[in-house]
Amino acid sequence: MSTEKSLEQLEGEIWDEPKIGSHLATECHKLRKIPLKYLSADNLRMLMGQRMGLKFIVPLVLDILESNLLTEGSMYKGDLLVNLLRIEPVFWCSNPELNNRVVELKIDIESIIETLQIEVAPNLGKFEFR
């Protein structure tokens, strides 16, 4: 897949201007015209949340999350991961190689949680927050 191309180019579909004047509709329409390599984590979060171009967007999101699980768009730390995990199971069944990458992320998350429970949780009471 070429990140030099936009979703419009990759999908071979040029959409008409959105009939709804909402910020979300306008922004997603605009993002479909931008080459993938220029999309930010927040752009990817937004497109993924609207289920647009998932087969092109999800590999990029996984690349980002494999480097930093808590990458954030504009909402909160981890919002990119949360949107990824909200994708319907039918997508993962149709894309087993991407599903395998998500399983690896899940293993990483479980390892982090276990480490926090063992190493950090017992010491939380020792911290004085001001």
Short mmCIF file of N, CA and C in Angstrom, two decimals:
data_model
loop_
_atom_site.label_atom_id
_atom_site.label_comp_id
_atom_site.label_asym_id
_atom_site.label_seq_id
_atom_site.Cartn_x
_atom_site.Cartn_y
_atom_site.Cartn_z
N MET A 1 0.85 -1.18 0.00
CA MET A 1 0.00 0.00 0.00
C MET A 1 0.89 1.24 0.00
N SER A 2 0.53 2.19 -0.80
CA SER A 2 1.28 3.43 -0.89
C SER A 2 0.67 4.50 0.02
N THR A 3 1.49 5.01 0.91
CA THR A 3 1.01 6.10 1.76
C THR A 3 1.08 7.44 1.03
N GLU A 4 1.55 7.40 -0.21
CA GLU A 4 1.58 8.61 -1.05
C GLU A 4 0.18 8.92 -1.58
N LYS A 5 -0.72 7.94 -1.48
CA LYS A 5 -2.07 8.10 -2.03
C LYS A 5 -3.07 8.42 -0.92
N SER A 6 -4.17 9.02 -1.32
CA SER A 6 -5.27 9.34 -0.40
C SER A 6 -6.25 8.16 -0.36
N LEU A 7 -7.16 8.21 0.58
CA LEU A 7 -8.22 7.19 0.62
C LEU A 7 -9.03 7.22 -0.68
N GLU A 8 -9.30 8.41 -1.18
CA GLU A 8 -10.04 8.51 -2.45
C GLU A 8 -9.31 7.75 -3.55
N GLN A 9 -8.02 7.92 -3.63
CA GLN A 9 -7.24 7.25 -4.67
C GLN A 9 -7.17 5.74 -4.44
N LEU A 10 -6.94 5.34 -3.21
CA LEU A 10 -6.83 3.92 -2.90
C LEU A 10 -8.14 3.18 -3.09
N GLU A 11 -9.23 3.82 -2.73
CA GLU A 11 -10.55 3.18 -2.87
C GLU A 11 -11.16 3.39 -4.25
N GLY A 12 -10.63 4.35 -4.98
CA GLY A 12 -11.17 4.64 -6.31
C GLY A 12 -12.55 5.25 -6.26
N GLU A 13 -12.83 5.98 -5.18
CA GLU A 13 -14.15 6.60 -4.99
C GLU A 13 -13.98 8.07 -4.63
N ILE A 14 -14.59 8.92 -5.41
CA ILE A 14 -14.61 10.35 -5.08
C ILE A 14 -16.03 10.68 -4.62
N TRP A 15 -16.12 11.11 -3.41
CA TRP A 15 -17.42 11.40 -2.82
C TRP A 15 -17.87 12.81 -3.17
N ASP A 16 -19.19 12.97 -3.27
CA ASP A 16 -19.76 14.31 -3.40
C ASP A 16 -19.56 15.05 -2.08
N GLU A 17 -19.67 16.36 -2.14
CA GLU A 17 -19.58 17.15 -0.91
C GLU A 17 -20.63 16.65 0.08
N PRO A 18 -20.30 16.64 1.37
CA PRO A 18 -21.26 16.13 2.37
C PRO A 18 -22.53 16.99 2.39
N LYS A 19 -23.64 16.30 2.53
CA LYS A 19 -24.93 16.99 2.61
C LYS A 19 -25.19 17.54 4.01
N ILE A 20 -24.50 16.93 4.97
CA ILE A 20 -24.60 17.38 6.35
C ILE A 20 -23.46 18.36 6.59
N GLY A 21 -23.76 19.50 7.16
CA GLY A 21 -22.74 20.51 7.38
C GLY A 21 -22.00 20.39 8.69
N SER A 22 -22.00 19.20 9.30
CA SER A 22 -21.34 19.04 10.59
C SER A 22 -19.82 19.09 10.41
N HIS A 23 -19.15 19.46 11.49
CA HIS A 23 -17.69 19.50 11.48
C HIS A 23 -17.12 18.13 11.14
N LEU A 24 -17.67 17.09 11.74
CA LEU A 24 -17.18 15.74 11.53
C LEU A 24 -17.30 15.32 10.06
N ALA A 25 -18.46 15.55 9.47
CA ALA A 25 -18.66 15.17 8.06
C ALA A 25 -17.72 15.95 7.15
N THR A 26 -17.60 17.23 7.39
CA THR A 26 -16.73 18.08 6.57
C THR A 26 -15.28 17.66 6.72
N GLU A 27 -14.85 17.41 7.94
CA GLU A 27 -13.46 17.03 8.20
C GLU A 27 -13.13 15.67 7.58
N CYS A 28 -14.00 14.69 7.74
CA CYS A 28 -13.74 13.37 7.17
C CYS A 28 -13.69 13.45 5.65
N HIS A 29 -14.55 14.24 5.06
CA HIS A 29 -14.53 14.41 3.60
C HIS A 29 -13.19 15.00 3.16
N LYS A 30 -12.72 15.98 3.90
CA LYS A 30 -11.42 16.61 3.59
C LYS A 30 -10.27 15.61 3.77
N LEU A 31 -10.32 14.82 4.84
CA LEU A 31 -9.24 13.88 5.13
C LEU A 31 -9.12 12.79 4.08
N ARG A 32 -10.23 12.44 3.43
CA ARG A 32 -10.20 11.41 2.38
C ARG A 32 -9.36 11.84 1.18
N LYS A 33 -9.09 13.14 1.05
CA LYS A 33 -8.35 13.66 -0.10
C LYS A 33 -6.85 13.82 0.18
N ILE A 34 -6.44 13.61 1.43
CA ILE A 34 -5.05 13.83 1.85
C ILE A 34 -4.26 12.52 1.76
N PRO A 35 -3.05 12.55 1.19
CA PRO A 35 -2.23 11.33 1.19
C PRO A 35 -2.06 10.80 2.62
N LEU A 36 -2.13 9.49 2.74
CA LEU A 36 -2.10 8.86 4.06
C LEU A 36 -0.89 9.27 4.89
N LYS A 37 0.24 9.47 4.26
CA LYS A 37 1.46 9.79 5.02
C LYS A 37 1.36 11.13 5.75
N TYR A 38 0.41 11.97 5.38
CA TYR A 38 0.25 13.27 6.03
C TYR A 38 -0.84 13.27 7.11
N LEU A 39 -1.50 12.16 7.32
CA LEU A 39 -2.56 12.10 8.32
C LEU A 39 -1.96 11.97 9.72
N SER A 40 -2.46 12.76 10.64
CA SER A 40 -2.00 12.71 12.04
C SER A 40 -2.71 11.59 12.79
N ALA A 41 -2.25 11.32 14.00
CA ALA A 41 -2.92 10.34 14.85
C ALA A 41 -4.38 10.73 15.05
N ASP A 42 -4.64 12.01 15.21
CA ASP A 42 -6.03 12.45 15.40
C ASP A 42 -6.85 12.27 14.12
N ASN A 43 -6.25 12.54 12.97
CA ASN A 43 -6.95 12.30 11.70
C ASN A 43 -7.30 10.82 11.57
N LEU A 44 -6.35 9.96 11.88
CA LEU A 44 -6.57 8.52 11.80
C LEU A 44 -7.65 8.08 12.79
N ARG A 45 -7.61 8.64 13.99
CA ARG A 45 -8.63 8.33 14.99
C ARG A 45 -10.03 8.68 14.47
N MET A 46 -10.13 9.85 13.87
CA MET A 46 -11.41 10.33 13.37
C MET A 46 -11.92 9.43 12.23
N LEU A 47 -11.07 9.14 11.26
CA LEU A 47 -11.48 8.28 10.15
C LEU A 47 -11.84 6.88 10.63
N MET A 48 -11.04 6.35 11.54
CA MET A 48 -11.29 5.02 12.07
C MET A 48 -12.61 4.99 12.84
N GLY A 49 -12.87 6.04 13.59
CA GLY A 49 -14.12 6.12 14.34
C GLY A 49 -15.34 6.16 13.45
N GLN A 50 -15.18 6.65 12.24
CA GLN A 50 -16.27 6.70 11.27
C GLN A 50 -16.24 5.49 10.33
N ARG A 51 -15.33 4.57 10.58
CA ARG A 51 -15.18 3.34 9.81
C ARG A 51 -14.87 3.62 8.33
N MET A 52 -14.07 4.63 8.11
CA MET A 52 -13.68 5.01 6.74
C MET A 52 -12.31 4.45 6.40
N GLY A 53 -12.23 3.72 5.31
CA GLY A 53 -10.96 3.23 4.80
C GLY A 53 -10.20 2.34 5.76
N LEU A 54 -10.90 1.54 6.54
CA LEU A 54 -10.25 0.76 7.59
C LEU A 54 -9.10 -0.11 7.08
N LYS A 55 -9.26 -0.73 5.93
CA LYS A 55 -8.18 -1.62 5.47
C LYS A 55 -6.90 -0.86 5.14
N PHE A 56 -7.02 0.46 4.96
CA PHE A 56 -5.84 1.29 4.70
C PHE A 56 -5.38 2.01 5.96
N ILE A 57 -6.33 2.38 6.80
CA ILE A 57 -6.04 3.16 8.01
C ILE A 57 -5.48 2.30 9.15
N VAL A 58 -6.08 1.13 9.35
CA VAL A 58 -5.70 0.28 10.49
C VAL A 58 -4.22 -0.10 10.49
N PRO A 59 -3.61 -0.48 9.36
CA PRO A 59 -2.17 -0.78 9.41
C PRO A 59 -1.33 0.40 9.90
N LEU A 60 -1.72 1.62 9.52
CA LEU A 60 -0.99 2.80 9.98
C LEU A 60 -1.18 3.01 11.48
N VAL A 61 -2.41 2.80 11.93
CA VAL A 61 -2.71 2.93 13.36
C VAL A 61 -1.91 1.90 14.15
N LEU A 62 -1.85 0.68 13.66
CA LEU A 62 -1.08 -0.36 14.36
C LEU A 62 0.40 -0.01 14.41
N ASP A 63 0.94 0.55 13.33
CA ASP A 63 2.34 0.99 13.35
C ASP A 63 2.57 1.99 14.49
N ILE A 64 1.65 2.92 14.63
CA ILE A 64 1.78 3.95 15.67
C ILE A 64 1.67 3.33 17.06
N LEU A 65 0.65 2.48 17.25
CA LEU A 65 0.40 1.90 18.57
C LEU A 65 1.49 0.92 18.98
N GLU A 66 2.11 0.28 18.02
CA GLU A 66 3.21 -0.63 18.35
C GLU A 66 4.41 0.14 18.90
N SER A 67 4.49 1.41 18.58
CA SER A 67 5.55 2.27 19.13
C SER A 67 5.14 2.90 20.45
N ASN A 68 3.85 3.23 20.57
CA ASN A 68 3.35 3.88 21.79
C ASN A 68 1.87 3.57 21.95
N LEU A 69 1.57 2.65 22.85
CA LEU A 69 0.18 2.22 23.08
C LEU A 69 -0.75 3.37 23.47
N LEU A 70 -0.22 4.38 24.12
CA LEU A 70 -1.06 5.46 24.62
C LEU A 70 -1.07 6.68 23.72
N THR A 71 -0.69 6.50 22.46
CA THR A 71 -0.75 7.63 21.52
C THR A 71 -2.15 8.22 21.56
N GLU A 72 -2.19 9.54 21.56
CA GLU A 72 -3.49 10.20 21.62
C GLU A 72 -3.73 11.07 20.41
N GLY A 73 -5.00 11.15 20.07
CA GLY A 73 -5.44 12.12 19.07
C GLY A 73 -5.68 13.41 19.82
N SER A 74 -6.88 13.90 19.76
CA SER A 74 -7.18 15.16 20.46
C SER A 74 -8.09 14.96 21.65
N MET A 75 -8.40 13.73 21.99
CA MET A 75 -9.38 13.49 23.05
C MET A 75 -8.71 13.16 24.39
N TYR A 76 -7.96 12.07 24.44
CA TYR A 76 -7.32 11.65 25.69
C TYR A 76 -6.25 10.61 25.37
N LYS A 77 -5.33 10.40 26.30
CA LYS A 77 -4.29 9.39 26.10
C LYS A 77 -4.96 8.04 25.86
N GLY A 78 -4.53 7.40 24.78
CA GLY A 78 -5.09 6.09 24.46
C GLY A 78 -6.31 6.12 23.56
N ASP A 79 -6.75 7.30 23.12
CA ASP A 79 -7.97 7.36 22.30
C ASP A 79 -7.82 6.64 20.97
N LEU A 80 -6.60 6.57 20.44
CA LEU A 80 -6.37 5.85 19.20
C LEU A 80 -6.58 4.35 19.42
N LEU A 81 -6.04 3.84 20.52
CA LEU A 81 -6.22 2.43 20.88
C LEU A 81 -7.69 2.11 21.11
N VAL A 82 -8.39 2.96 21.83
CA VAL A 82 -9.80 2.72 22.12
C VAL A 82 -10.60 2.62 20.81
N ASN A 83 -10.37 3.55 19.88
CA ASN A 83 -11.09 3.50 18.61
C ASN A 83 -10.75 2.23 17.82
N LEU A 84 -9.49 1.81 17.88
CA LEU A 84 -9.10 0.57 17.22
C LEU A 84 -9.87 -0.62 17.79
N LEU A 85 -9.98 -0.67 19.11
CA LEU A 85 -10.63 -1.80 19.76
C LEU A 85 -12.15 -1.78 19.61
N ARG A 86 -12.70 -0.68 19.13
CA ARG A 86 -14.15 -0.58 18.89
C ARG A 86 -14.56 -1.07 17.50
N ILE A 87 -13.58 -1.40 16.68
CA ILE A 87 -13.89 -1.90 15.33
C ILE A 87 -14.57 -3.26 15.46
N GLU A 88 -15.59 -3.46 14.67
CA GLU A 88 -16.40 -4.67 14.73
C GLU A 88 -15.59 -5.92 14.40
N PRO A 89 -15.94 -7.04 15.04
CA PRO A 89 -15.23 -8.31 14.82
C PRO A 89 -15.18 -8.75 13.36
N VAL A 90 -16.18 -8.42 12.57
CA VAL A 90 -16.20 -8.85 11.17
C VAL A 90 -14.99 -8.31 10.42
N PHE A 91 -14.52 -7.12 10.77
CA PHE A 91 -13.32 -6.57 10.12
C PHE A 91 -12.12 -7.43 10.45
N TRP A 92 -11.97 -7.81 11.71
CA TRP A 92 -10.80 -8.59 12.13
C TRP A 92 -10.85 -9.99 11.51
N CYS A 93 -12.04 -10.57 11.37
CA CYS A 93 -12.16 -11.88 10.73
C CYS A 93 -11.75 -11.82 9.26
N SER A 94 -12.02 -10.69 8.61
CA SER A 94 -11.68 -10.51 7.21
C SER A 94 -10.23 -10.12 7.00
N ASN A 95 -9.55 -9.74 8.08
CA ASN A 95 -8.16 -9.26 7.99
C ASN A 95 -7.31 -9.95 9.06
N PRO A 96 -7.08 -11.25 8.91
CA PRO A 96 -6.38 -12.00 9.96
C PRO A 96 -4.98 -11.49 10.29
N GLU A 97 -4.26 -10.95 9.29
CA GLU A 97 -2.91 -10.46 9.57
C GLU A 97 -2.96 -9.23 10.48
N LEU A 98 -3.98 -8.39 10.30
CA LEU A 98 -4.16 -7.23 11.19
C LEU A 98 -4.64 -7.69 12.56
N ASN A 99 -5.52 -8.69 12.57
CA ASN A 99 -6.00 -9.25 13.83
C ASN A 99 -4.82 -9.78 14.65
N ASN A 100 -3.88 -10.44 13.99
CA ASN A 100 -2.71 -10.98 14.71
C ASN A 100 -1.91 -9.85 15.36
N ARG A 101 -1.81 -8.73 14.68
CA ARG A 101 -1.09 -7.58 15.26
C ARG A 101 -1.82 -7.03 16.48
N VAL A 102 -3.15 -7.05 16.43
CA VAL A 102 -3.93 -6.58 17.58
C VAL A 102 -3.77 -7.54 18.75
N VAL A 103 -3.71 -8.82 18.46
CA VAL A 103 -3.48 -9.82 19.52
C VAL A 103 -2.13 -9.54 20.19
N GLU A 104 -1.11 -9.20 19.42
CA GLU A 104 0.19 -8.86 20.00
C GLU A 104 0.10 -7.62 20.89
N LEU A 105 -0.69 -6.63 20.45
CA LEU A 105 -0.90 -5.44 21.30
C LEU A 105 -1.59 -5.83 22.60
N LYS A 106 -2.56 -6.73 22.51
CA LYS A 106 -3.28 -7.20 23.71
C LYS A 106 -2.31 -7.85 24.68
N ILE A 107 -1.40 -8.64 24.16
CA ILE A 107 -0.39 -9.29 25.01
C ILE A 107 0.48 -8.23 25.69
N ASP A 108 0.86 -7.20 24.94
CA ASP A 108 1.64 -6.10 25.52
C ASP A 108 0.86 -5.39 26.62
N ILE A 109 -0.41 -5.13 26.37
CA ILE A 109 -1.26 -4.45 27.36
C ILE A 109 -1.36 -5.29 28.63
N GLU A 110 -1.60 -6.58 28.47
CA GLU A 110 -1.71 -7.47 29.63
C GLU A 110 -0.41 -7.49 30.42
N SER A 111 0.72 -7.48 29.73
CA SER A 111 2.02 -7.47 30.40
C SER A 111 2.21 -6.18 31.20
N ILE A 112 1.83 -5.06 30.60
CA ILE A 112 1.94 -3.77 31.30
C ILE A 112 1.06 -3.75 32.53
N ILE A 113 -0.17 -4.23 32.40
CA ILE A 113 -1.09 -4.26 33.54
C ILE A 113 -0.53 -5.14 34.65
N GLU A 114 -0.01 -6.30 34.29
CA GLU A 114 0.56 -7.20 35.29
C GLU A 114 1.74 -6.55 36.01
N THR A 115 2.60 -5.90 35.26
CA THR A 115 3.75 -5.22 35.86
C THR A 115 3.29 -4.13 36.81
N LEU A 116 2.30 -3.36 36.40
CA LEU A 116 1.78 -2.29 37.27
C LEU A 116 1.18 -2.86 38.55
N GLN A 117 0.46 -3.97 38.43
CA GLN A 117 -0.14 -4.58 39.62
C GLN A 117 0.91 -5.10 40.58
N ILE A 118 1.97 -5.67 40.04
CA ILE A 118 3.02 -6.25 40.88
C ILE A 118 3.96 -5.19 41.44
N GLU A 119 4.40 -4.28 40.58
CA GLU A 119 5.45 -3.35 40.96
C GLU A 119 4.96 -2.02 41.50
N VAL A 120 3.83 -1.55 41.01
CA VAL A 120 3.40 -0.20 41.36
C VAL A 120 2.28 -0.19 42.39
N ALA A 121 1.27 -1.02 42.21
CA ALA A 121 0.10 -0.97 43.09
C ALA A 121 0.45 -1.07 44.58
N PRO A 122 1.35 -1.97 44.99
CA PRO A 122 1.68 -2.06 46.42
C PRO A 122 2.31 -0.77 46.98
N ASN A 123 2.90 0.03 46.11
CA ASN A 123 3.59 1.24 46.57
C ASN A 123 2.75 2.50 46.46
N LEU A 124 1.56 2.42 45.89
CA LEU A 124 0.76 3.63 45.68
C LEU A 124 0.43 4.35 46.98
N GLY A 125 0.22 3.62 48.03
CA GLY A 125 -0.10 4.23 49.32
C GLY A 125 1.06 5.03 49.91
N LYS A 126 2.26 4.81 49.42
CA LYS A 126 3.45 5.48 49.94
C LYS A 126 3.63 6.87 49.35
N PHE A 127 2.90 7.16 48.28
CA PHE A 127 3.05 8.47 47.64
C PHE A 127 2.14 9.49 48.30
N GLU A 128 2.67 10.66 48.46
CA GLU A 128 1.89 11.75 49.03
C GLU A 128 1.59 12.74 47.91
N PHE A 129 0.33 12.88 47.58
CA PHE A 129 -0.06 13.77 46.50
C PHE A 129 -0.47 15.11 47.07
N ARG A 130 0.01 16.17 46.50
CA ARG A 130 -0.31 17.50 47.01
C ARG A 130 -0.94 18.32 45.92
#
